[in-house]
Coordinates of C-alpha atoms in Angstrom, one line a residue:
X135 CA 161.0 -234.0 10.6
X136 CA 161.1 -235.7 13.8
X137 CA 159.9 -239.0 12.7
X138 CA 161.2 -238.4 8.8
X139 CA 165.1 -238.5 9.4
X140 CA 165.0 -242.0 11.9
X141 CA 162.4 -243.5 9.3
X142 CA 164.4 -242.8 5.9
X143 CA 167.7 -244.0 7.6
X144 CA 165.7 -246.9 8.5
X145 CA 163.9 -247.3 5.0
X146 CA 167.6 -247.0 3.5
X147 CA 169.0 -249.5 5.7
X148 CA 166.1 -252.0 5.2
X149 CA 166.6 -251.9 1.8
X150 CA 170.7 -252.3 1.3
X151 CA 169.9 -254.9 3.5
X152 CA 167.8 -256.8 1.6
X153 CA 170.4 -256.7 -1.3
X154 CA 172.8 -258.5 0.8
X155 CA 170.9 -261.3 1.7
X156 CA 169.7 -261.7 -1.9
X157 CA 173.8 -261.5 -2.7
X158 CA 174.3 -264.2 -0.2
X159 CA 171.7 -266.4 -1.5
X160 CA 173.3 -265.9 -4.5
X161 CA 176.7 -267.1 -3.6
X162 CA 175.5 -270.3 -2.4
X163 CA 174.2 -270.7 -5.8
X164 CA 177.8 -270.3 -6.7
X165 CA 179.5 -272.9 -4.1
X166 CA 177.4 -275.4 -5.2
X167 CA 178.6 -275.1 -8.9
X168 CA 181.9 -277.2 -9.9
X169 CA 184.6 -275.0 -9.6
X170 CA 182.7 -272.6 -7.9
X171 CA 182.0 -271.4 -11.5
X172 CA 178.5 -270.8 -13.0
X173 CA 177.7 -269.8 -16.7
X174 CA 177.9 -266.1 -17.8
X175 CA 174.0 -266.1 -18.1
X176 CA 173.7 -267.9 -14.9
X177 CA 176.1 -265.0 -13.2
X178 CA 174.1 -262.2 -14.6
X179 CA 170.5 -263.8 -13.6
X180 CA 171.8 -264.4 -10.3
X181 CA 173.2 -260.5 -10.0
X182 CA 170.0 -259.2 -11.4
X183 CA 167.8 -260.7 -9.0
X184 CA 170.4 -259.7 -6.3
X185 CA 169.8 -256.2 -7.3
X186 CA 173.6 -255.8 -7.4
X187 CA 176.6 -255.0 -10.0
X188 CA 179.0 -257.5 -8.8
X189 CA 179.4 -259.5 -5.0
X190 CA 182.6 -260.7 -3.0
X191 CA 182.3 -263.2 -0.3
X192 CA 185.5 -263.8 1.7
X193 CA 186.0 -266.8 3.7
X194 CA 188.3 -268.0 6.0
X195 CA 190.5 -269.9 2.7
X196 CA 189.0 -268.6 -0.4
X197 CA 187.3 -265.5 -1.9
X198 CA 184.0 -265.8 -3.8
X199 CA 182.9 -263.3 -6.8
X200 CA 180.2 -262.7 -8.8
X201 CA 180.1 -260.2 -11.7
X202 CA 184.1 -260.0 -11.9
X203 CA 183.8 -258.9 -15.7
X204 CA 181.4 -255.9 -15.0
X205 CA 182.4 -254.7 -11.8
X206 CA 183.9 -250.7 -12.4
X207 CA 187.6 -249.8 -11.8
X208 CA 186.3 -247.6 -9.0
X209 CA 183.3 -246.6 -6.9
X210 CA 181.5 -242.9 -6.2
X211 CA 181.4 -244.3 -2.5
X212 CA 181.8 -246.8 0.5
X213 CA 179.2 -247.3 3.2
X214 CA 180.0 -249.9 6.2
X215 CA 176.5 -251.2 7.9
X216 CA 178.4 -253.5 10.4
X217 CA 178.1 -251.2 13.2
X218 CA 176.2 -248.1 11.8
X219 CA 174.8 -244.9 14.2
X220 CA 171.7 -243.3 13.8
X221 CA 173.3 -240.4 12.9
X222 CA 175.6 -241.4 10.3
X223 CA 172.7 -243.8 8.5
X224 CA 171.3 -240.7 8.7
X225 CA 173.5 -238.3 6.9
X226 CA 173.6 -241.1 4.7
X227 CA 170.3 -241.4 3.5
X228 CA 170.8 -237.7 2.7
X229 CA 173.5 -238.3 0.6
X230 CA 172.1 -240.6 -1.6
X231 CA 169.4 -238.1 -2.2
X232 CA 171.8 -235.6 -3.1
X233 CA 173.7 -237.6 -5.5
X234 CA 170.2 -237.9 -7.5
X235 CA 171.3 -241.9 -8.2
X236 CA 174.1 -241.2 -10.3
X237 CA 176.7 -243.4 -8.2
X238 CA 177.9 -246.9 -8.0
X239 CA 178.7 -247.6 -4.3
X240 CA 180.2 -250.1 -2.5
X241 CA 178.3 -251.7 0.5
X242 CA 180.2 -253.6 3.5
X243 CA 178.0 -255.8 5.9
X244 CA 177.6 -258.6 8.4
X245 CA 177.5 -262.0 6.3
X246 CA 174.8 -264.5 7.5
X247 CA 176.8 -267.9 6.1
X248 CA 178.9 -269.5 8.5
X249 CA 182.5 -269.2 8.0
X250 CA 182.5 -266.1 6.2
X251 CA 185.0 -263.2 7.1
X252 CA 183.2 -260.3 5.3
X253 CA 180.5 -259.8 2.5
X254 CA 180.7 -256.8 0.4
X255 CA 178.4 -255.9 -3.0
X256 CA 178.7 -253.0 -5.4
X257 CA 175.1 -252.0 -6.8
X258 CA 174.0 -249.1 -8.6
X259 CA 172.2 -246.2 -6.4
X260 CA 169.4 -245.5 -9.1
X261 CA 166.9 -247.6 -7.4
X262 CA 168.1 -247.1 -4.1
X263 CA 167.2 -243.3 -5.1
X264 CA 164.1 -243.9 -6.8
X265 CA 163.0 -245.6 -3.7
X266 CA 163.9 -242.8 -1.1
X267 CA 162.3 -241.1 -3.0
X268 CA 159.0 -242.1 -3.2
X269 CA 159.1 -243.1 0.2
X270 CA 160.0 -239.7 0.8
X271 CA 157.3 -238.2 -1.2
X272 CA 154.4 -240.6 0.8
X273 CA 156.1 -239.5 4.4
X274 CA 155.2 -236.1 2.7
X275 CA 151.8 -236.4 1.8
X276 CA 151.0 -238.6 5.0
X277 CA 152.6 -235.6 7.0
X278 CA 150.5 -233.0 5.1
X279 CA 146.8 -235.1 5.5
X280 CA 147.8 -235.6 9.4
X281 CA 148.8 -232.1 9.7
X282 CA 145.3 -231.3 8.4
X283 CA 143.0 -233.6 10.2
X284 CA 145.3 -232.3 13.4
X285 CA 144.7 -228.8 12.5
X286 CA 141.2 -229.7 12.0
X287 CA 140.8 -231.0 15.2
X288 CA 142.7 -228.0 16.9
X289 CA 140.5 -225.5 15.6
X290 CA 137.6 -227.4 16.4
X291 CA 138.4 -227.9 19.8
X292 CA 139.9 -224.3 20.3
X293 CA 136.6 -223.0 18.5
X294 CA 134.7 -224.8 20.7
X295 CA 136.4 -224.6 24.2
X296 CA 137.6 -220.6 23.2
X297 CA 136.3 -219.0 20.6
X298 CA 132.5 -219.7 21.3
X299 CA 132.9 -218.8 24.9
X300 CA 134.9 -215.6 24.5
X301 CA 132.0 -215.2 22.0
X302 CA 129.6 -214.8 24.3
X303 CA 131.2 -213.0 26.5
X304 CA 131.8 -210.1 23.9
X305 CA 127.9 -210.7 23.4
X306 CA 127.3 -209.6 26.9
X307 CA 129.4 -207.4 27.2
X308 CA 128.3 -205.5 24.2
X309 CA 124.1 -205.8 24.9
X310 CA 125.1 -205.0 28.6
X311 CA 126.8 -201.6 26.8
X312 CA 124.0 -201.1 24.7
X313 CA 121.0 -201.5 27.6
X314 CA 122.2 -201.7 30.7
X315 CA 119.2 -201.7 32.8
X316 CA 117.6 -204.1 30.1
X317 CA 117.4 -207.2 31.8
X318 CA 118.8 -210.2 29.7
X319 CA 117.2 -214.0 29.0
X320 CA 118.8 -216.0 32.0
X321 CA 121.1 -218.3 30.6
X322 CA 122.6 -221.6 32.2
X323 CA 125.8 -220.8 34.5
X324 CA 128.7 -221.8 33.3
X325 CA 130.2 -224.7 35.2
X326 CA 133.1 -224.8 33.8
X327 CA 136.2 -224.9 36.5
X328 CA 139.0 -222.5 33.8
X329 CA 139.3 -219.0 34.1
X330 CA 136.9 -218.9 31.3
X331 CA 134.4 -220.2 33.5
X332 CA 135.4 -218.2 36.0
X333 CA 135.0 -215.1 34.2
X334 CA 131.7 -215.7 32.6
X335 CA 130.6 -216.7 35.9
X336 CA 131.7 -213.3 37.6
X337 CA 130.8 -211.1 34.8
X338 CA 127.3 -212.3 35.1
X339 CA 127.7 -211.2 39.2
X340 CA 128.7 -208.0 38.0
X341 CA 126.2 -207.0 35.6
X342 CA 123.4 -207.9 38.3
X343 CA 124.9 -206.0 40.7
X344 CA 125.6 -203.1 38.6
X345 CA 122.0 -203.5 36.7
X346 CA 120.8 -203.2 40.6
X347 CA 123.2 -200.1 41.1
X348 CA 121.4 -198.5 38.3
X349 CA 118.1 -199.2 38.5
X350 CA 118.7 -198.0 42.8
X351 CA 120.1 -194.7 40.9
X352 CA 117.7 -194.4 38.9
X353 CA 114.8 -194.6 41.7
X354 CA 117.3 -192.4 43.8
X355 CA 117.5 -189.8 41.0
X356 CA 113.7 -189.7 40.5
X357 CA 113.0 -189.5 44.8
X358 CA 115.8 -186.5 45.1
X359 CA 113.8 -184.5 42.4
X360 CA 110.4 -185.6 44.4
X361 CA 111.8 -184.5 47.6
X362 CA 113.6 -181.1 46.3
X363 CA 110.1 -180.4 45.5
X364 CA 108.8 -180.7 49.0
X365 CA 111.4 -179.0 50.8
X366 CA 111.0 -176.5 48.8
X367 CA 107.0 -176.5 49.8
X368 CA 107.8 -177.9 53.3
X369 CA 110.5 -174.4 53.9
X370 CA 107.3 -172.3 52.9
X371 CA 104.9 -174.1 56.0
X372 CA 108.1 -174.1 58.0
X373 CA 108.3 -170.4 57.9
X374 CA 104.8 -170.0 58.7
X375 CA 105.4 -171.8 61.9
X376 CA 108.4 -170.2 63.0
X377 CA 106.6 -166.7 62.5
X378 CA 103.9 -168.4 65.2
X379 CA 106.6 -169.7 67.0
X380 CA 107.9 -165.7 67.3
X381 CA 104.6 -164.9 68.7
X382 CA 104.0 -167.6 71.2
X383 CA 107.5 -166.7 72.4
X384 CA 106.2 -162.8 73.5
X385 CA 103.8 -164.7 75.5
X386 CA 104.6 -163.8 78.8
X387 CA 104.2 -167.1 80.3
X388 CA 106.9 -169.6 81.7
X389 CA 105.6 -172.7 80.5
X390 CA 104.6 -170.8 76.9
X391 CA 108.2 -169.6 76.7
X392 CA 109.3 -172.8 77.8
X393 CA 107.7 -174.8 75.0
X394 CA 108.1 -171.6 72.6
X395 CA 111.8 -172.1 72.8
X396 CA 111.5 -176.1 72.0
X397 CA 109.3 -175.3 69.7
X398 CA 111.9 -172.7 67.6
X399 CA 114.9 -174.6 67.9
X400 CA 113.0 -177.6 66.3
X401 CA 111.8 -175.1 63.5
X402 CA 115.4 -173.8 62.7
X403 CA 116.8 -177.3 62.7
X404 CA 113.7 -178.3 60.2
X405 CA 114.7 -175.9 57.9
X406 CA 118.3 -176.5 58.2
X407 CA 117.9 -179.6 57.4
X408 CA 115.8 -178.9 53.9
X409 CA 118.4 -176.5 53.3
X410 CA 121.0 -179.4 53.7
X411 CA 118.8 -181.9 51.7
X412 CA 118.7 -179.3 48.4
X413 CA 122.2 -179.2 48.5
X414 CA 122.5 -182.4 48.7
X415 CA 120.9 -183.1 46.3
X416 CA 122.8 -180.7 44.4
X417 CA 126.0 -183.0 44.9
X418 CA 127.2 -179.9 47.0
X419 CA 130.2 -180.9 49.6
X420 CA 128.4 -179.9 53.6
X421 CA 131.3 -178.4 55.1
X422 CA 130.9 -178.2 58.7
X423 CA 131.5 -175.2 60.9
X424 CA 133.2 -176.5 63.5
X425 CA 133.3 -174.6 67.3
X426 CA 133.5 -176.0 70.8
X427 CA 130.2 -177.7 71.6
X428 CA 129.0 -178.2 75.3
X429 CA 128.6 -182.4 74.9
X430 CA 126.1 -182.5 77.5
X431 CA 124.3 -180.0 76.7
X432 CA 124.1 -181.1 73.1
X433 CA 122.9 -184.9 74.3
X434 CA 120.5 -183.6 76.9
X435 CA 118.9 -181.8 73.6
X436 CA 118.7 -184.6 71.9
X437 CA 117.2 -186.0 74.5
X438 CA 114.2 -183.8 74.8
X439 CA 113.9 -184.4 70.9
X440 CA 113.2 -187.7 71.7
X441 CA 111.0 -187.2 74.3
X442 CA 113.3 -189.5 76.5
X443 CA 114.1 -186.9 79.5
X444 CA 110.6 -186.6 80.6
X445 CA 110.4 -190.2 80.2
X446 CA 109.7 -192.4 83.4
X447 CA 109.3 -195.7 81.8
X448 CA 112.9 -195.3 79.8
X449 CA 116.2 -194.7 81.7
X450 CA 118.3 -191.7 79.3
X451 CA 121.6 -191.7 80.7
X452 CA 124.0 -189.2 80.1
X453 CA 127.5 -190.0 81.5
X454 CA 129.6 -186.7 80.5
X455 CA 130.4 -183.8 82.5
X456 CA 128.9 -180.5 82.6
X457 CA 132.5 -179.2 81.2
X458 CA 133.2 -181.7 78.8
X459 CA 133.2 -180.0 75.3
X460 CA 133.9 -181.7 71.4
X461 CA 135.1 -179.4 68.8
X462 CA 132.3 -180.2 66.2
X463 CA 129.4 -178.3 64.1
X464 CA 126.3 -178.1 66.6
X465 CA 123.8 -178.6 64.4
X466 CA 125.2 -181.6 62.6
X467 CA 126.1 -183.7 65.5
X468 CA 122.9 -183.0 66.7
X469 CA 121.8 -185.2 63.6
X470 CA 124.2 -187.8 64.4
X471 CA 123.4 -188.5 68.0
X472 CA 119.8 -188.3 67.4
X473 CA 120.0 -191.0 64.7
X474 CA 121.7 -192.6 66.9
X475 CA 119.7 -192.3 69.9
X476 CA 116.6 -193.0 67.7
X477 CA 117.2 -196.2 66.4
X478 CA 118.6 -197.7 70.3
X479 CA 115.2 -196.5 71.3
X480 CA 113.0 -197.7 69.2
X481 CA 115.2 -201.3 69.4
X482 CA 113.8 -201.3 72.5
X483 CA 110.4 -200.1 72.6
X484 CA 109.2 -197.8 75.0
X485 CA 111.2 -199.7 78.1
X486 CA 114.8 -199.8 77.8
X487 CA 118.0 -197.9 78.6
X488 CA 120.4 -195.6 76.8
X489 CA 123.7 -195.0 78.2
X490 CA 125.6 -192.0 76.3
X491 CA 129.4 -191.8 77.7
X492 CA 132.7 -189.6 76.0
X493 CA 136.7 -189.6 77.3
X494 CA 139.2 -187.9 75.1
X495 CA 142.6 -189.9 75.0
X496 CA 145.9 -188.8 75.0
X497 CA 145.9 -187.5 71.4
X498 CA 143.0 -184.8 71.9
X499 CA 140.5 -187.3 70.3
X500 CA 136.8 -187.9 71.5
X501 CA 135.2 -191.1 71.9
X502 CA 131.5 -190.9 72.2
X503 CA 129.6 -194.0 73.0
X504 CA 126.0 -194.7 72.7
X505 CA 125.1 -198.2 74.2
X506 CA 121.6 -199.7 74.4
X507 CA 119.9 -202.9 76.2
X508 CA 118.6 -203.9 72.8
X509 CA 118.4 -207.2 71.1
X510 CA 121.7 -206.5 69.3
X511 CA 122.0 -206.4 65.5
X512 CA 121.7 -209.5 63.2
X513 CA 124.9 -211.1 61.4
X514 CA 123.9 -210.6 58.4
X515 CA 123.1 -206.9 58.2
X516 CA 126.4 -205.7 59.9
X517 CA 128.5 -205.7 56.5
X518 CA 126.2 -203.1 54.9
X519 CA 125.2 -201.2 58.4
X520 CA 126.3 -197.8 57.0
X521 CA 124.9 -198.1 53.6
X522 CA 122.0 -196.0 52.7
X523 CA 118.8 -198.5 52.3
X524 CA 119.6 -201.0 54.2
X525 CA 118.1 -201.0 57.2
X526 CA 117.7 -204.0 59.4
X527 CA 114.3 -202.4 61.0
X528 CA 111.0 -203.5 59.3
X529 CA 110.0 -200.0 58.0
X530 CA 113.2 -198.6 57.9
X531 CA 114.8 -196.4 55.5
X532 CA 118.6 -197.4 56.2
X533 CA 119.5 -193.5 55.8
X534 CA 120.0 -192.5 60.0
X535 CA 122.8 -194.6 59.9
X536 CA 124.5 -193.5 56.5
X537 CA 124.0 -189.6 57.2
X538 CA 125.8 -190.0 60.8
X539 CA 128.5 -191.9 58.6
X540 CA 129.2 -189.1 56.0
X541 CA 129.1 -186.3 58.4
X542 CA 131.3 -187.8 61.0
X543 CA 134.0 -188.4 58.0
X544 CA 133.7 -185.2 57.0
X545 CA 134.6 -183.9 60.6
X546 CA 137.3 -185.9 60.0
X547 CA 136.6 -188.8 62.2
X548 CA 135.0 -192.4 62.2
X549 CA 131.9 -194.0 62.8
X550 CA 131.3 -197.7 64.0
X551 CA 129.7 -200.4 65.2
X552 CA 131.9 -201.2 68.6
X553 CA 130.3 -204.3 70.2
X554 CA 127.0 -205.9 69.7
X555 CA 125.3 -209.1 71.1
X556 CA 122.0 -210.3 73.3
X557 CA 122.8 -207.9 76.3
X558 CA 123.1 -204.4 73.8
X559 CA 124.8 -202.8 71.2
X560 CA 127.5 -200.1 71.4
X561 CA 128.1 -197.3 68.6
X562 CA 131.5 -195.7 68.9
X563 CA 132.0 -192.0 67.3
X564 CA 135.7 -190.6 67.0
X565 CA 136.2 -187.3 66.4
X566 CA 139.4 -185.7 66.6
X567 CA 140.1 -182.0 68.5
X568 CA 141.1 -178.8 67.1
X569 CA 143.7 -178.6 64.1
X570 CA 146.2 -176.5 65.5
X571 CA 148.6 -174.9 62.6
X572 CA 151.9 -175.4 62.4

C-alpha cells in the first residue's frame, strides 16, 4: 500500500495528462482551419484520437471548441490538475474506481500553447477506469510474486541463521538427556559472535563440565562403597590393636606407658575416624560436640603425630599460651590442624619451620594461624584450594584441605588461605566462641 496509493495517483495523472496534450494538438489543427472551423468528420477524428468528448481552449481574445454538438448539458465531476496534492490526486484516483467508469468528467489543466488563459476537456471515465484498473490489478500480482520471493528469502535466511541452529541445540540437549556421561562426536565451535553463538558455545562448556562432574561421581560413588568396605575390615584390626595397646599400658614401665598412651590415643582417633568416614559416606550431617579445648595442648599433640616435637632438624613452633583455650570438638580440630600441619611440612621437606600462633578479638572469635617457610602455592591452584581432588602436591589426594574446610564451617567458622608467596604461606582458621542464649 505504501508504494500503490503515490503510484495510481501518478498512473491517473499521467494519463489525464496525456489527453490534454493530445486536446491541444488538436486545437492547433483547428486554428489553422479558415474560420477556425474544421468539418464535422474532421472534429470527431480529431476528438477521437484526443481521447476526449469535447475541448475548450481560452485565449486571451477568443475561445476555441471542439465537439460543441456532443458535449453533455452537465458533468458527474470536475477535477483541477493545475496545482494538485498528493493527497487529493490520491483520493481521486479512488474515486474514479468507485464510480466503476460510469461518469463524464471535466478536466482543468495547464495549457502548453502560448497565449492561452486555460485549457479544459470533458472525456468519458470508461477508459480512464479500465486503465486503473489493470494497472491496479498488475501492482497486485507484482505485490503478491515480491511478497513471495521476499517471504522465500525470509524463511530461508531465518531457517538458516535460527531454525538450524536452535536445531541443534535441542539435539544436544536432548542426547545429552538421554546419555549424559556418553561422550558425543566433537563438533566445530561455533564462531558465531550472537547470542546464538554464544549459547551453543557455553552449552557445550557445560555439558563437559557436567559430563566431568558425573563421571568424578561416579568414580566417587564406586571408591566410597570400596572404602566402607575397609573401614569396616580396618575397625576389626583396629580393635585388635587397641586390646594390645590395653596390655602394653599395664606394663609397668615409664617409657612403655609413655609410648602405650601415644599409642591409644592414635588407635581411638583411627577408629573415630572410620566411624566418621561410614557416615559419611552415608550423607550423614558430623555434628560436632563442642567444649573448651586447651589450644596448646591440642597443637603440641599434633605435633607428636607428626613426629615434629622430637624433631631437631625442623623448628615446630607453637606461639599460644598454656591458658589459651577455643571452644571447638577435640577430636575434629585435631584433624584440621594436622592437615594443616602436614601439608606445611612436607612443603618443606624434612628442614623447615612451622609457626602455629592464635589471638581472639574483641568479638570472642579465634584466629589460629599456621605459617610455613615453604615455596608458597602456585597461581593457578589457589581458585580450587578447598576442593576435594585437587591437590597441587604430586601424589596428593586434595582431600586434607577439603575435610578442614567442611568441618571448620560446620563449627561455624571459616577457613582460608591468608597470605602466600616465596618466603611462606599462611592458613588462617576463624572460629567463633561460645553461643550464649539469649
Amino acid at each position: 500500500m505504501f508504494v500503490y496509493l503515490p503510484s495510481i495517483a501518478t498512473f491517473r495523472q499521467d494519463y489525464i495528462a496525456t489527453r490534454l496534450e493530445n486536446a491541444q494538438i488538436a486545437v492547433l489543427a483547428l486554428e489553422e482551419a479558415p474560420n477556425n472551423m474544421v468539418s464535422p468528420a474532421l472534429e470527431q477524428r480529431l476528438l477521437n484520437q484526443s481521447g476526449v468528448i469535447a475541448i475548450i481552449v481560452r485565449r486571451e481574445d477568443k475561445s476555441l471548441v471542439l465537439g460543441f454538438d456532443v458535449m453533455p448539458a452537465e458533468v458527474n465531476g470536475t477535477y483541477d490538475l493545475r496545482n494538485p496534492s498528493l493527497g487529493t490526486l490520491i483520493m481521486d484516483a479512488f474515486d474514479t474506481l468507485e464510480a466503476g467508469g460510469n461518469r463524464v468528467v471535466r478536466i482543468v489543466g495547464d495549457p502548453m500553447l502560448p497565449g492561452t488563459r486555460m485549457l479544459e476537456i470533458t472525456m468519458d471515465e470508461m477508459g480512464l477506469y479500465r486503465a486503473l484498473a489493470n494497472y491496479s490489478n498488475n501492482v497486485l500480482v507484482l505485490s503478491v510474486l515480491i511478497s513471495l520471493f521476499t517471504g522465500i528469502l525470509v524463511y530461508l535466511a531465518l531457517h538458516w541463521m535460527l531454525v538450524r541452529p536452535m536445531r541443534r541445540v535441542k539435539d544436544r540437549i536432548v542426547a545429552f538427556r538421554r546419555k549424559p556421561e556418553a561422550v558425543p562426536k566433537r563438533s566445530r565451535e561455533s564462531r558465531r559472535p550472537d547470542e546464538i553463538g554464544l549459547v551453543e558455545r557455553e552449552l557445550g562448556r557445560m555439558q563437559d563440565e557436567l559430563r566431568q562432574n558425573l563421571n568424578q561421581k561416579t568414580h566417587l560413588a564406586a571408591l566410597g562403597e570400596a572404602v566402607a568396605k575397609i573401614n569396616h575390615d580396618l575397625r576389626n584390626i583396629l580393635a585388635t590393636a587397641q586390646l594390645a595397646s590395653d596390655a602394653l599400658q599395664r606394663v609397668d614401665h615409664p617409657g612403655v606407658q609413655k609410648v602405650s598412651r601415644r599409642l591409644m590415643t592414635a588407635v581411638s582417633r583411627a577408629v573415630a575416624l572410620c566411624e566418621s568416614t561410614i557416615r559419611h559416606g552415608k550423607a550423614e550431617d558430623i555434628l560436632p560436640e563442642k567444649a573448651w579445648v586447651p589450644l596448646k595442648a591440642l597443637v603440641e599433640d599434633v605435633g607428636q603425630s607428626l613426629g615434629l616435637m622430637d624433631n631437631e632438624e625442623f623448628a615446630f613452633e607453637i606461639k599460644v599460651d598454656d591458658e589459651f583455650k577455643v571452644y571447638a570438638d577435640t577430636e575434629q580440630l585435631h584433624r584440621v590442624l594436622l592437615n594443616l600441619c602436614r601439608n606445611a611440612f612436607e612443603v618443606q621437606g624434612n628442614t623447615g619451620r612451622i609457626e602455629v600462633s592464635a589471638m581472639e578479638d574483641a568479638a570472642h572469635t579465634v584466629h589460629i594461624r599456621i605459617k610455613d617457610h615453604g615455596p608458597g602455592i602456585p597461581e593457578h591452584v589457589r581458585p580450587s584450594l578447598f576442593k576435594a581432588f585437587s591437590s597441587a602436591r604430586a601424589g596428593g589426594t586434595g582431600l586434607g584441605l577439603a575435610t578442614a574446610r567442611d568441618i571448620v564451617l560446620a563449627h561455624g567458622g571459616q577457613i582460608g588461605l591468608e597470605e602466600t608467596g616465596a618466603d611462606g604461606t599462611t592458613f588462617m582458621v576463624c572460629l567463633p566462641g561460645e553461643e550464649v542464649e539469649g
